[in-house]
CSV table of C-alpha atoms in Angstrom, one decimal:
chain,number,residue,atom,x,y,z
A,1257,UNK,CA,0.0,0.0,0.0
A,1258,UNK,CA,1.1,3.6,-0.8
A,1259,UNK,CA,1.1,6.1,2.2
A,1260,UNK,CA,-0.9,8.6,1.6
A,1261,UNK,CA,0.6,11.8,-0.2
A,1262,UNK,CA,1.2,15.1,1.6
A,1263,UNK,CA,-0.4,18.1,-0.8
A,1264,UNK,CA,2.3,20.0,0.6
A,1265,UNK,CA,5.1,17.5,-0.5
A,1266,UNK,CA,3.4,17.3,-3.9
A,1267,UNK,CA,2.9,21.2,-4.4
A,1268,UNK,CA,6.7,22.1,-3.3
A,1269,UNK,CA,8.2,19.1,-6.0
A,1270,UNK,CA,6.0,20.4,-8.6
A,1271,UNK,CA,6.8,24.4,-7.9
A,1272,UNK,CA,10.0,24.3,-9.3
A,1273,UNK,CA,9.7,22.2,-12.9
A,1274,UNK,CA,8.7,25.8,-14.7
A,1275,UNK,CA,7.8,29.4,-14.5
A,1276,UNK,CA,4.0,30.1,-14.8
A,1277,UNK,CA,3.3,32.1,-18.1
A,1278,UNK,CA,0.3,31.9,-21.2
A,1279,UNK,CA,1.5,31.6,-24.3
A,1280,UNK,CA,-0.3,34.0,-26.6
A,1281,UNK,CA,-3.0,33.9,-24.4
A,1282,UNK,CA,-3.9,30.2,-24.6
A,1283,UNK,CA,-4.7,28.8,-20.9
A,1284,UNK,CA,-4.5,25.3,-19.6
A,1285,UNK,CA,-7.2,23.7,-17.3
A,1286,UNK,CA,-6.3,21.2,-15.2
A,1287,UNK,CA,-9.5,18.8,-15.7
A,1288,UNK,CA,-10.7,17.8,-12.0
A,1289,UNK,CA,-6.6,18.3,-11.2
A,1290,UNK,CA,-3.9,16.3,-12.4
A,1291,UNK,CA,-6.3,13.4,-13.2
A,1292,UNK,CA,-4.0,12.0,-15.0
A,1293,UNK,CA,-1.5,11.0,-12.2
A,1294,UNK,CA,-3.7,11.4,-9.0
A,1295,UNK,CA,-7.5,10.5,-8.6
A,1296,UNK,CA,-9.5,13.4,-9.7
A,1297,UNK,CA,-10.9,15.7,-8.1
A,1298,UNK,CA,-8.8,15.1,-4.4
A,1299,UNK,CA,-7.0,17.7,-3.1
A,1300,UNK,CA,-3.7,16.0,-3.8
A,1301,UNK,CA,-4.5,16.1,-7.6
A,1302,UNK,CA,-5.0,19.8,-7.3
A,1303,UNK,CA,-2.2,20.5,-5.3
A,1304,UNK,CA,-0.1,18.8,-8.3
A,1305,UNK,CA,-1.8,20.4,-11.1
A,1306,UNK,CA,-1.4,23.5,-9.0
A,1307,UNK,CA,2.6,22.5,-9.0
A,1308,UNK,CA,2.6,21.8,-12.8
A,1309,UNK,CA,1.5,25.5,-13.1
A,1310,UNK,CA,-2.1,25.2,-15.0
A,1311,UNK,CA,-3.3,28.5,-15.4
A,1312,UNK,CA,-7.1,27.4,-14.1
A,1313,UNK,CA,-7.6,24.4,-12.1
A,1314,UNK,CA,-11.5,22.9,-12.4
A,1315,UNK,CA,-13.9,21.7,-9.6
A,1316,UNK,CA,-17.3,19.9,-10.4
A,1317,UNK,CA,-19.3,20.5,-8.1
A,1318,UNK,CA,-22.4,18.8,-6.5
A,1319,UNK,CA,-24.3,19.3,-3.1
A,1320,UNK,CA,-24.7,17.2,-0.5
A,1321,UNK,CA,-27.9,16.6,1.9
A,1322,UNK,CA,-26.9,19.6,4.1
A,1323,UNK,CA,-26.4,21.7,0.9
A,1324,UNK,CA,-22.5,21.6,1.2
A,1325,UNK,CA,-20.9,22.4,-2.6
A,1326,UNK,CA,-18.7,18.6,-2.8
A,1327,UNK,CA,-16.2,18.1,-5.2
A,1328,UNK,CA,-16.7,15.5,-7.4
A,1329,UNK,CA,-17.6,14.9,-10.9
A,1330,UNK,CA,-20.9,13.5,-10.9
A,1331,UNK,CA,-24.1,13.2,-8.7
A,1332,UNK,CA,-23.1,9.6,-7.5
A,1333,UNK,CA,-20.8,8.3,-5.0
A,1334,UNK,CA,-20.3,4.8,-6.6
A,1335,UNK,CA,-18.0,4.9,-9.2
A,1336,UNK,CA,-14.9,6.8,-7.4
A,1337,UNK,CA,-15.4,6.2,-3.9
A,1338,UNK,CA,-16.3,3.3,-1.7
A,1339,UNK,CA,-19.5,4.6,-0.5
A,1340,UNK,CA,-21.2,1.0,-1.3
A,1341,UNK,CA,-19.0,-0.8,1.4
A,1342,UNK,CA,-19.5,1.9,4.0
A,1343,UNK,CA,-23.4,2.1,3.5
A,1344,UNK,CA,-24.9,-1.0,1.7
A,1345,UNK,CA,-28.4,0.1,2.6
A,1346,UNK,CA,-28.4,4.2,1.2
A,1347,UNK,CA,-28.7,3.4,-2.5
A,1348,UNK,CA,-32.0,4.0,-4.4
A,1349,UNK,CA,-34.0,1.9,-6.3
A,1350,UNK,CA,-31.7,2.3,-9.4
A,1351,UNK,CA,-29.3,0.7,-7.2
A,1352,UNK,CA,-26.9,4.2,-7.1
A,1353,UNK,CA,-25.5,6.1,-4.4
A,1354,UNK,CA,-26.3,10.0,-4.6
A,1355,UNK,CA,-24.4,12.7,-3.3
A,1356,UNK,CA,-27.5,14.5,-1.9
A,1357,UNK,CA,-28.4,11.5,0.0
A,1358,UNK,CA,-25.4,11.9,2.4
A,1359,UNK,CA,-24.4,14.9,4.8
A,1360,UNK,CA,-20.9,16.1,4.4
A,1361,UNK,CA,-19.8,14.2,7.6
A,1362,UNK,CA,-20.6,11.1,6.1
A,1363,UNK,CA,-18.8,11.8,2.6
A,1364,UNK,CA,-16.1,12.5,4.8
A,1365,UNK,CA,-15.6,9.0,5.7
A,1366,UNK,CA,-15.7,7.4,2.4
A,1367,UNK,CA,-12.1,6.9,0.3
A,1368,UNK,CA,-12.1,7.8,-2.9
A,1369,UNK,CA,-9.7,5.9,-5.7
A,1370,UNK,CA,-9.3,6.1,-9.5
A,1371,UNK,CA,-12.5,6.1,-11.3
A,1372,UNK,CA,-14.1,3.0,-12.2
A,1373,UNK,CA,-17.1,1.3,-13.6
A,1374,UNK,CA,-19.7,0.7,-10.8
A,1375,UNK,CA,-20.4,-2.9,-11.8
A,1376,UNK,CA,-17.7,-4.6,-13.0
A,1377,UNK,CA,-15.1,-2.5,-10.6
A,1378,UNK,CA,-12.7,-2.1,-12.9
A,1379,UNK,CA,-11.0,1.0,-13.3
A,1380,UNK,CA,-11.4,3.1,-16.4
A,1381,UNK,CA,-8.0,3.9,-17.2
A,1382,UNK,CA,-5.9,1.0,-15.8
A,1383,UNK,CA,-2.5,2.5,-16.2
A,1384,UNK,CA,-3.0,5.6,-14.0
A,1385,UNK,CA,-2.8,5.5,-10.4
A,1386,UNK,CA,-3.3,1.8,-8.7
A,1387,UNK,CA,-7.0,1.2,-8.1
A,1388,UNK,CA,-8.1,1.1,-4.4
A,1389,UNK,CA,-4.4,1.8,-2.8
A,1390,UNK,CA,-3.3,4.8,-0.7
A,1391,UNK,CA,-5.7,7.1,0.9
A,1392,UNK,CA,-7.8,10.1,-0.6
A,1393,UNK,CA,-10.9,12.1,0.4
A,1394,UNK,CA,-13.7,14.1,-1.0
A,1395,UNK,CA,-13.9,17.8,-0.3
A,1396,UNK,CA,-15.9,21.0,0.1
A,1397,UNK,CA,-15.7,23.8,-2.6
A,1398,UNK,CA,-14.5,26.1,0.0
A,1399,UNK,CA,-11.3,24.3,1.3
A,1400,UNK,CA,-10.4,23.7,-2.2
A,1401,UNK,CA,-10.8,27.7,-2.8
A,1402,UNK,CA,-9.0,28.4,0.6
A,1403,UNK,CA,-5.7,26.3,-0.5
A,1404,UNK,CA,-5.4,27.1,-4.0
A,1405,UNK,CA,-6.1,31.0,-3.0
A,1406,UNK,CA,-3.4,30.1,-0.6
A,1407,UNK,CA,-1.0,29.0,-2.8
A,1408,UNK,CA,-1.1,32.1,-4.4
A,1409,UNK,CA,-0.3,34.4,-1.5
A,1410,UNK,CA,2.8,31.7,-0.5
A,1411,UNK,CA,3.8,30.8,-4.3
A,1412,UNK,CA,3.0,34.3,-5.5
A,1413,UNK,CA,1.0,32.6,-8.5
A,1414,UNK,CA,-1.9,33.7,-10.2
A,1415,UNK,CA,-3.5,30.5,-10.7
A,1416,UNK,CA,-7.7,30.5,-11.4
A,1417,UNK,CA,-10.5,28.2,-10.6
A,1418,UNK,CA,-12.7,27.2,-13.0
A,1419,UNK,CA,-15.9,25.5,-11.0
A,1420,UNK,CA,-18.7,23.9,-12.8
A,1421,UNK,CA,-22.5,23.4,-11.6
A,1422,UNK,CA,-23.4,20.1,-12.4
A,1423,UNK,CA,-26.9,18.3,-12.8
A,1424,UNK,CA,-28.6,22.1,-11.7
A,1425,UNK,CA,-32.2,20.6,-12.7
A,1426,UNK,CA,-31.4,17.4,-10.4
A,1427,UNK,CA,-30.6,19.6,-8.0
A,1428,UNK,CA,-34.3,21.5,-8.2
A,1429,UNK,CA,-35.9,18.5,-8.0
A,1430,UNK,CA,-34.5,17.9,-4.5
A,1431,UNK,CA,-35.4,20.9,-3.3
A,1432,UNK,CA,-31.9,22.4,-3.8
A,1433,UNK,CA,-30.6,25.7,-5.8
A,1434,UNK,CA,-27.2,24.6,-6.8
A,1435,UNK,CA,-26.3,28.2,-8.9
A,1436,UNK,CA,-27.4,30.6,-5.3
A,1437,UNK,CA,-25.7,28.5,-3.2
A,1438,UNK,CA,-22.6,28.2,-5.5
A,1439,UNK,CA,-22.5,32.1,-6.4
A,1440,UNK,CA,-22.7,32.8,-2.7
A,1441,UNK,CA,-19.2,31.0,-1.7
A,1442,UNK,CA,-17.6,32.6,-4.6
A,1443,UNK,CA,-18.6,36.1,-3.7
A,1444,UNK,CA,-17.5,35.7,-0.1
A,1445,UNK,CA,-14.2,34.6,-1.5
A,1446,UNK,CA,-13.4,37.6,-3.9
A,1447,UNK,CA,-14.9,36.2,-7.5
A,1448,UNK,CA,-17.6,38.7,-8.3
A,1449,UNK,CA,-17.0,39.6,-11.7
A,1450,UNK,CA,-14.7,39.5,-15.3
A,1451,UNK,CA,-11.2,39.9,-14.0
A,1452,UNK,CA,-11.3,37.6,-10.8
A,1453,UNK,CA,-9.4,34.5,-11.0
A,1454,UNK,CA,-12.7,32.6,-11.7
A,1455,UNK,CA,-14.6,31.0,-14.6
A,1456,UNK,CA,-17.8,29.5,-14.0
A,1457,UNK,CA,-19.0,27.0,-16.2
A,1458,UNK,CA,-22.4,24.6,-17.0
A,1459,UNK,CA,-23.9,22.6,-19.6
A,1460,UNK,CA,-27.3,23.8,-19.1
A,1461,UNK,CA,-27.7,26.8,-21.3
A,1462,UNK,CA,-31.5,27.4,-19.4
A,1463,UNK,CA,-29.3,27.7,-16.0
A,1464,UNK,CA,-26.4,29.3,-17.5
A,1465,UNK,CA,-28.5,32.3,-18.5
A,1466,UNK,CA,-30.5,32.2,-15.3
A,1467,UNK,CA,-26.7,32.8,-13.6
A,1468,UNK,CA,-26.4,35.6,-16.0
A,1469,UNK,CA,-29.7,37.5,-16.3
A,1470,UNK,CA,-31.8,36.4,-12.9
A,1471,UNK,CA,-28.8,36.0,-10.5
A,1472,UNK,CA,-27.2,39.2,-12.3
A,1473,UNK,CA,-23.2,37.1,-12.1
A,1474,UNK,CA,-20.7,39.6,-13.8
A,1475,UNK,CA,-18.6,36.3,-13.8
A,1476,UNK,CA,-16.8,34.8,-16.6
A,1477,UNK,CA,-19.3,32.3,-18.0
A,1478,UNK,CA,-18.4,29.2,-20.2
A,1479,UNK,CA,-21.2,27.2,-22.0
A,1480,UNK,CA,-20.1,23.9,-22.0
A,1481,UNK,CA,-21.7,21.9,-25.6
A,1482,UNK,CA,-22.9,18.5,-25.7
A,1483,UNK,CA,-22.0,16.6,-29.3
A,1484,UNK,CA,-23.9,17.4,-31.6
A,1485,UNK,CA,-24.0,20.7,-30.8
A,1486,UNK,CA,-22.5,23.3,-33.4
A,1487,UNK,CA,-22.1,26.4,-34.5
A,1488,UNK,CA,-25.9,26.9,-35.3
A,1489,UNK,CA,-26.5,27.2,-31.5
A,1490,UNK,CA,-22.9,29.8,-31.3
A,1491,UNK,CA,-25.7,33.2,-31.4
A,1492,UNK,CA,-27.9,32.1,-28.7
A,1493,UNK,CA,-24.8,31.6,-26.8
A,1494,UNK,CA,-23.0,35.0,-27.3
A,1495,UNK,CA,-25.8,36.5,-25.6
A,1496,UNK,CA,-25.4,35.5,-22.3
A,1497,UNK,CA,-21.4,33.7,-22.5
A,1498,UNK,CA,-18.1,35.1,-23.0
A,1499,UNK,CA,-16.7,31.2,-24.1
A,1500,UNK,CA,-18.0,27.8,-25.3
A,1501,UNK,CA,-16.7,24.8,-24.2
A,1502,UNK,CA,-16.6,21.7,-27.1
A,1503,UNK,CA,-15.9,18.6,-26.8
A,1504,UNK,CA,-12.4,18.0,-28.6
A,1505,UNK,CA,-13.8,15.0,-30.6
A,1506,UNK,CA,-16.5,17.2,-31.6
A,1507,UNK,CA,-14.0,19.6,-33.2
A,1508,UNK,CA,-12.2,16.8,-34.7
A,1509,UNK,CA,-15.4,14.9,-36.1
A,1510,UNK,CA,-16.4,18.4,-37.9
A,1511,UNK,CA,-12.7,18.3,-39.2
A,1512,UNK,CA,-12.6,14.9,-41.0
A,1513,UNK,CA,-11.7,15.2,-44.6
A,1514,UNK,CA,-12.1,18.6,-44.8
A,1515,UNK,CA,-11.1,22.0,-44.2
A,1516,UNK,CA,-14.3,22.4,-41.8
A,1517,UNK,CA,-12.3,21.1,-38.2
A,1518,UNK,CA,-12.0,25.3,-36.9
A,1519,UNK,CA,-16.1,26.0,-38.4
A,1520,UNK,CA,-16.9,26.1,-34.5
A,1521,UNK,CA,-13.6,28.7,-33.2
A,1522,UNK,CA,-14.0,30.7,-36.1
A,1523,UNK,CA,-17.5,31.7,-35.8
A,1524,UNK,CA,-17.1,31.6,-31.6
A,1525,UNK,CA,-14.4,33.9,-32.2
A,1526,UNK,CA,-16.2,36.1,-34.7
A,1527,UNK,CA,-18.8,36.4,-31.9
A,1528,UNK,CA,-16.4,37.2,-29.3
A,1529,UNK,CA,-16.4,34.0,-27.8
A,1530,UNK,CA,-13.2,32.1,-26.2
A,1531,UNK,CA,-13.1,28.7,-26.9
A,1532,UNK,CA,-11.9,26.1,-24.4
A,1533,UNK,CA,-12.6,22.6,-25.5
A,1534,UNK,CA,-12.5,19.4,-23.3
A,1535,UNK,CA,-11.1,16.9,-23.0
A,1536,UNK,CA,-6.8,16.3,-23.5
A,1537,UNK,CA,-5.8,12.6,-22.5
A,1538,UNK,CA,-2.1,11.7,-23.2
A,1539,UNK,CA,-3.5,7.7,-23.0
A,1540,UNK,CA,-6.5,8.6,-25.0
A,1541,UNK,CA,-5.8,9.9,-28.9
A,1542,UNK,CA,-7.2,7.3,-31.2
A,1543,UNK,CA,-7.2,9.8,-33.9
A,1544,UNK,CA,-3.7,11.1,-33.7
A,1545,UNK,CA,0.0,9.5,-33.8
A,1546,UNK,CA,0.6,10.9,-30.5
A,1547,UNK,CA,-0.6,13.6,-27.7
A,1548,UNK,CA,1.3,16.5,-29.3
A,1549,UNK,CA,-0.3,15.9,-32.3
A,1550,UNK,CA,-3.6,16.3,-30.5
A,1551,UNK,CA,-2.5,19.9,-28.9
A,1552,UNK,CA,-0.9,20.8,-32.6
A,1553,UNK,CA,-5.2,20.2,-33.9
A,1554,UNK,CA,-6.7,21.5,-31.0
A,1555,UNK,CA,-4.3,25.1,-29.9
A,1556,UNK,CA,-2.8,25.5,-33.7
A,1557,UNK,CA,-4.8,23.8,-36.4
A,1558,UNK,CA,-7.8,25.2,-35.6
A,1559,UNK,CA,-6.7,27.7,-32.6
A,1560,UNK,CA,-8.0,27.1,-29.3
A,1561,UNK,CA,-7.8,29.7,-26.6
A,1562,UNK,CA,-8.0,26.9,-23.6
A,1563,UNK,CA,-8.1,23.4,-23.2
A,1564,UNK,CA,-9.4,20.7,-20.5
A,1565,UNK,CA,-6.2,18.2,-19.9
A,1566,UNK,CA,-5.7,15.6,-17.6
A,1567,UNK,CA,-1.5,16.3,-18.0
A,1568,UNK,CA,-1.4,20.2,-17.6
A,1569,UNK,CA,2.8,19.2,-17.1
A,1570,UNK,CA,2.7,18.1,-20.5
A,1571,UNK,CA,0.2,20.6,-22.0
A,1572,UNK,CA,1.8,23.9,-20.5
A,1573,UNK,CA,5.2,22.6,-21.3
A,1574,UNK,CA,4.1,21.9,-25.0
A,1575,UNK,CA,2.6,25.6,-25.5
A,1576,UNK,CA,6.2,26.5,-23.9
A,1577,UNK,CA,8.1,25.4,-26.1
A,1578,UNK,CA,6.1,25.0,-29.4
A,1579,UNK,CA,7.6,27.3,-32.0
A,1580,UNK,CA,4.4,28.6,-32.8
C-alpha cells in the first residue's frame, strides 16, 4: 500500500519544474486536477496540477444533503469512492448512491480511488494511479478555494478556478438551488465579476442564463456543448457567455476530410467567444499518432484559446516550447 501523499510535498516538488506564463494567451485547465496522475478531483490532484502550473484548475461541483458544494464529478458516489461498502443500505432503487443523500460528515468518511465502472469495478483507465491503494478524500468547494487562494499568496502565482454546476435541474428536484448556493461561496471569497481568477462553467444553457440575467453574475461564463451541438447554436450563446466549451472529438469529427475542423472557433471567435474545449488525455488519442499531435489540432490547427487536460505538465510545457 502507498502512504498517503502530503499536498504540501506534492505542491513544493511540482513548484520548481517551470515558470508560470500563457503563451499568446492560450490557458490550460487542469480537468478535475492532475487526473491523470492522481485520482480526480482530491485535493492532492489539485495541489499537483497546482505545482505543474495550470493556469485554471476545475472543480465539479455537486451538493450534498446539508447543501455543502462537494467536489466530485458526478451526482453519484459509486463509481470513485467506496461509499457501497460503507453504506450498503443508502442506494435507491436504481441501485446508485447519490451525493445528496449523504451529509458532508458522512462523505467525509468514504475513500475515494481512481474512477471505475460501478459494476464490473474495474477502473477506467488501468494505467494511472493503482485502483483502491493509498488514501484520498472528497472535499468541500470552500477548502479547495481556501488552499489554492493560498498558494497564491505563498507561491506568488496567479493561478484560477474554474468550478462547474453540475446536474442544476437534479438539483431542483431535490429541493436544492445549486447556482445561489454556488454564487454565494464565490462572492464571499473575492470572485464577483470578469477579471477575478474565476470562470464559472455549465452545460445547461436554461441555467447558464439564469446565472447571468436572474442571479445578475458579472462572472466569466463558459457554456459547455454536448455533441452534436454546433455552430448553429454559437448566437444564442454569445448573448449570455463570454466562451464555449466543445468537446475535442466534436472539433475533430467536424474536421474529417475537410477544411471544416476550426467552423466552430471561427465563428465563436467572430462572436467574441473564447473557446476552451475538453477533454486532452495523453493515453487517449485514437485519432492522432501521438498527444502533441492532438495539442498541434486543437491550440494550432484550428486555434484554441483553452483546453481541459488531464497532463497540464505536459500541455503547459508543449505551448512553452512550441515554435508557434
Amino acid at each position: 500500500m502507498f502512504k498517503p501523499f502530503s499536498i504540501l510535498l506534492l505542491s513544493f516538488l511540482f513548484s520548481c519544474q517551470m515558470p508560470l506564463e500563457k503563451v499568446s494567451d492560450k490557458i490550460v485547465i487542469a480537468h478535475r486536477g492532475a487526473s491523470g496522475y492522481l485520482p480526480e478531483h482530491t485535493m492532492e490532484s489539485k495541489a499537483m496540477a497546482y505545482g505543474m502550473n495550470a493556469h485554471f484548475i476545475e472543480q465539479d461541483l455537486v451538493l450534498s444533503k446539508d447543501g455543502i458544494p462537494i467536489v466530485i464529478h458526478d451526482i453519484y458516489l459509486d463509481e470513485v469512492t467506496n461509499v457501497q461498502e460503507l453504506f450498503p443500505d443508502m442506494s435507491r432503487s436504481d441501485g446508485r448512491y447519490y451525493v445528496i443523500d449523504f451529509t458532508y460528515e458522512q462523505i467525509k468518511t468514504l475513500s475515494v480511488f481512481e474512477r471505475f465502472d460501478h459494476k464490473t469495478k474495474k477502473p477506467v483507465f488501468p494505467d494511472r494511479f493503482p485502483y483502491n491503494q493509498s488514501t484520498f478524500k472528497l472535499h468541500r468547494f470552500q477548502d479547495e478555494i481556501e488552499m489554492i487562494q493560498g498558494l497564491n499568496k505563498s507561491s506568488g502565482k496567479t493561478i484560477g478556478i474554474y468550478p462547474e454546476i453540475k446536474a442544476p435541474s437534479f438539483h431542483r428536484n431535490e429541493g436544492k438551488d445549486i447556482s445561489k448556493i454556488v454564487l454565494q461561496i464565490l462572492s464571499d471569497y473575492g470572485y464577483t465579476d470578469q477579471e477575478d481568477l474565476c470562470i464559472l462553467q455549465c452545460f445547461d444553457p436554461t441555467e447558464l442564463q439564469r446565472i447571468r440575467k436572474d442571479l445578475s453574475s458579472e462572472l466569466f461564463l463558459t457554456q459547455l456543448m454536448e455533441f452534436p451541438a454546433g455552430a448553429e447554436d454559437l448566437d444564442n450563446y454569445a448573448v449570455y457567455a463570454n466562451a464555449i466549451g466543445p468537446s475535442i472529438q466534436q472539433l475533430i469529427l467536424a474536421g474529417t476530410g475537410k477544411k471544416e475542423g476550426n467552423k466552430i472557433v471561427d465563428k465563436a471567435h467572430e462572436l467574441g467567444l473564447k473557446v476552451h474545449a475538453y477533454t486532452f488525455r495523453k493515453d487517449e488519442h485514437p485519432n492522432f499518432e501521438s498527444y502533441e499531435d492532438l495539442l498541434q489540432f486543437g491550440f494550432y490547427d484550428i486555434n484554441l484559446d483553452g483546453g481541459f487536460t488531464d497532463f497540464p505538465d505536459i500541455t503547459v510545457q508543449y505551448l512553452k516550447e512550441s515554435p508557434q
